[in-house]
Short mmCIF file of C-alpha atoms in Angstrom, two decimals:
data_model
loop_
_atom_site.label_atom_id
_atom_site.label_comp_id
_atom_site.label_asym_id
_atom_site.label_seq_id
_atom_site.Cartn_x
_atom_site.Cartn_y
_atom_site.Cartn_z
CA UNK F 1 100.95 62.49 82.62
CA UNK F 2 99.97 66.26 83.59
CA UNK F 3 102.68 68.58 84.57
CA UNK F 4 102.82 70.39 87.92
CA UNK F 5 104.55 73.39 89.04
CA UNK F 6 105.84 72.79 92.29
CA UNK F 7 107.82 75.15 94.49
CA UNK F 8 111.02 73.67 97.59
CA UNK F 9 111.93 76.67 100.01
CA UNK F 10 115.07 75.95 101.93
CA UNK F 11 115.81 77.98 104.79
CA UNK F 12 118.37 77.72 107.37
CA UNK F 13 117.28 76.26 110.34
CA UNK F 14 116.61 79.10 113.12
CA UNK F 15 119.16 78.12 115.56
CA UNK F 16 121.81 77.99 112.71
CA UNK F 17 123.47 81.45 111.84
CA UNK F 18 122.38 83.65 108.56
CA UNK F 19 125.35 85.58 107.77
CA UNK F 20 124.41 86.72 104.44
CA UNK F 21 120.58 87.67 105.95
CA UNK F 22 122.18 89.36 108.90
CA UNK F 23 124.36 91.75 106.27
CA UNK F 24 121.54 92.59 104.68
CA UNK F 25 119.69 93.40 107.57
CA UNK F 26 122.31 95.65 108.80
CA UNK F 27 122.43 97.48 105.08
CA UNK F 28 118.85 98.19 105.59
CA UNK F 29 118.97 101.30 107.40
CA UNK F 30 121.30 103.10 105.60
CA UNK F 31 119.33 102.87 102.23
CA UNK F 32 116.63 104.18 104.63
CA UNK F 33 114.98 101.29 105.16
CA UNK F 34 113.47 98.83 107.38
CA UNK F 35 114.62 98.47 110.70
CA UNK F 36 113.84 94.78 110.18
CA UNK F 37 113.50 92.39 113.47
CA UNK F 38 114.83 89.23 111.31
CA UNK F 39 115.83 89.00 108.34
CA UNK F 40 116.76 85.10 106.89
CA UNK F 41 117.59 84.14 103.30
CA UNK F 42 117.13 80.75 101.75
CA UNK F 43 116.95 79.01 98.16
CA UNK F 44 113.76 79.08 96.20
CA UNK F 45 113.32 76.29 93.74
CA UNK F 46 110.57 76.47 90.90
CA UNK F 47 110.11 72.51 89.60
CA UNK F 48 108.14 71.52 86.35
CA UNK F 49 107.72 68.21 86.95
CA UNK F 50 105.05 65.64 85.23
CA UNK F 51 102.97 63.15 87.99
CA UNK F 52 100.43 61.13 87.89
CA UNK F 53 98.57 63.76 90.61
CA UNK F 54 99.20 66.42 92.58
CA UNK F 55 100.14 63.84 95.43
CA UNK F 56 102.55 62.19 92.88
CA UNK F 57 103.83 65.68 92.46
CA UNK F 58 104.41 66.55 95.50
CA UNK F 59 106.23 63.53 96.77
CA UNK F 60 108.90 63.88 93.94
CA UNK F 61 109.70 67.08 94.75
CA UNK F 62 109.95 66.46 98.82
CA UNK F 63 112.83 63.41 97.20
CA UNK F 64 114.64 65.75 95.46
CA UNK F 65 114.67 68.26 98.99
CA UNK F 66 115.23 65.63 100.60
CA UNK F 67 118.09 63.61 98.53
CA UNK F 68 119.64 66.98 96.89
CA UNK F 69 118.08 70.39 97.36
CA UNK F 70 118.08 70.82 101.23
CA UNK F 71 121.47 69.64 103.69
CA UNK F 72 118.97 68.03 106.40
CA UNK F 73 121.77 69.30 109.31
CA UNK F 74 121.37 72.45 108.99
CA UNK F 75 118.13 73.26 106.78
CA UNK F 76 114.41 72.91 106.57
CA UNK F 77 112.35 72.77 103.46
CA UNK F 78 108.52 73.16 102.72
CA UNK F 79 107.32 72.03 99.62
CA UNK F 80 103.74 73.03 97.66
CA UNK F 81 101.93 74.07 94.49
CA UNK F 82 103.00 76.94 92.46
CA UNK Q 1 103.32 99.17 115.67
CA UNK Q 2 102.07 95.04 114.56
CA UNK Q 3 105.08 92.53 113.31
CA UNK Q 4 104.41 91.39 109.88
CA UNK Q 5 106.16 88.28 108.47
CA UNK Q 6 106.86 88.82 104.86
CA UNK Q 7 108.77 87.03 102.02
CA UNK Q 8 109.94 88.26 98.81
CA UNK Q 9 111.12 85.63 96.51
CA UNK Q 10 113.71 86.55 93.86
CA UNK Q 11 114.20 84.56 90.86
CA UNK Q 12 116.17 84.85 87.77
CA UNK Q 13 114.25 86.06 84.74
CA UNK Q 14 113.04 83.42 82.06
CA UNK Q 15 115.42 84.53 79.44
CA UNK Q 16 118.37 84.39 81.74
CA UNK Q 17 120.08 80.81 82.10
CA UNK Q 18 120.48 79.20 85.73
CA UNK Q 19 123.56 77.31 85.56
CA UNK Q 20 123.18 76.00 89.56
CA UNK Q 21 119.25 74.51 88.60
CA UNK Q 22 120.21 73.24 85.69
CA UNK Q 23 123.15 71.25 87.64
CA UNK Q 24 120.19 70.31 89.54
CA UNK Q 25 118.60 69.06 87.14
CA UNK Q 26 121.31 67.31 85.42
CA UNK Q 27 121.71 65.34 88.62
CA UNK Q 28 118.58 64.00 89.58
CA UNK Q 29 118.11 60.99 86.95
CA UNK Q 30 120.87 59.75 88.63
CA UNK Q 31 119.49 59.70 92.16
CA UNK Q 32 116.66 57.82 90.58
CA UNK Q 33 114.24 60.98 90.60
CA UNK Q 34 113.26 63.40 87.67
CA UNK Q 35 113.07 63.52 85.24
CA UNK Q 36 111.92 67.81 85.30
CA UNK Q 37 110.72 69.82 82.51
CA UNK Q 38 112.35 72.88 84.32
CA UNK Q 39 114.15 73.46 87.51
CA UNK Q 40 115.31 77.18 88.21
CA UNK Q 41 116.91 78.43 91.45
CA UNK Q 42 116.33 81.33 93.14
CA UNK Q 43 116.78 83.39 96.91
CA UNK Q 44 113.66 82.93 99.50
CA UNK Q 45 113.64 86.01 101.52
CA UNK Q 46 111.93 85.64 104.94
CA UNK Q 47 111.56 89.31 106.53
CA UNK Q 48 110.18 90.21 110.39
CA UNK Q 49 109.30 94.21 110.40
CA UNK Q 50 106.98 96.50 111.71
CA UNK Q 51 104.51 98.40 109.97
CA UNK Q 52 101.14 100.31 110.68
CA UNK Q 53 99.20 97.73 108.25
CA UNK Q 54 99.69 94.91 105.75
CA UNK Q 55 99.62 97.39 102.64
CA UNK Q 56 102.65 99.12 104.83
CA UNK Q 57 104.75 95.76 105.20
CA UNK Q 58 104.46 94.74 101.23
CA UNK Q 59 105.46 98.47 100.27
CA UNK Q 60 108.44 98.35 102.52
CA UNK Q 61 108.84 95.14 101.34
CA UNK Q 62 108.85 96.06 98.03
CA UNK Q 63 111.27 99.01 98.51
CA UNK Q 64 113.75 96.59 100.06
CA UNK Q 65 113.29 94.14 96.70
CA UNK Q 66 113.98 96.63 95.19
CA UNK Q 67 116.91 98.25 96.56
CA UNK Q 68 118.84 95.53 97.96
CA UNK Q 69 117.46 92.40 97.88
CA UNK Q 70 116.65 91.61 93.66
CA UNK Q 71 118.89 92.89 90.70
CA UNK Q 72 116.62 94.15 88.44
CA UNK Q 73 118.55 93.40 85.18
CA UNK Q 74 118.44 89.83 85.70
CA UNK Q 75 116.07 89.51 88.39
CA UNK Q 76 112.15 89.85 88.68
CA UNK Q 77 110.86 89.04 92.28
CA UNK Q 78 107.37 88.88 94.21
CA UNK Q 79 106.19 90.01 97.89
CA UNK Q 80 103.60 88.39 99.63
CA UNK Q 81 102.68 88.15 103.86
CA UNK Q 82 104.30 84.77 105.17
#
């Protein structure tokens, strides 16, 4: 079977608070940067997975969100192509 | 000034070893999914700023990647508009 790469973001879901994004957001200025109107951080997961086709592909990795990477109370994910 | 949405996505480099994906990884055969050639974890970073242009958000981008948001030792990261 071909290999894919395929790529899960997680993100907290908007109404849920981002403590370490909000820190960060708040360093920002002081290192003369930003100011930032939101600033959110979530997981980024690179897969190498083998399918039958990109379809195949991308339904195994929205499983794995879905049974392990992402809580589904308090997070979304999107999954595509690398 | 226009609101850009940009995200900078930090992951560890190749030669360093991801203990939480491989975890991951570990795990999945046993929730029936998998099995994955690779799995590697990294931060998602979803930023709202203003800047005069596009090429303005990505450099301040950047400069934040750089500064705060990716350690460059272990870390290699990209920037692109949301």
């Amino acid at each position: 079977m071909p290999a894919y790469s395929v790529v899960v973001d997680v993100m907290l879901k908007p109404e849920i608070l981002d403590p370490a994004g909000q820190a960060v957001a708040n360093a920002l200025p002081a290192l003369g940067l930003g100011p930032t109107s939101s600033l959110r951080i979530g997981k980024h997961v690179e897969i190498s997975l083998e399918a039958d086709d990109e379809a195949g592909a991308l339904a195994m990795a929205t499983s794995m969100a879905q049974v392990l990477l992402a809580n589904p109370v308090i997070e979304d994910f999107s999954v595509r192509l690398a």
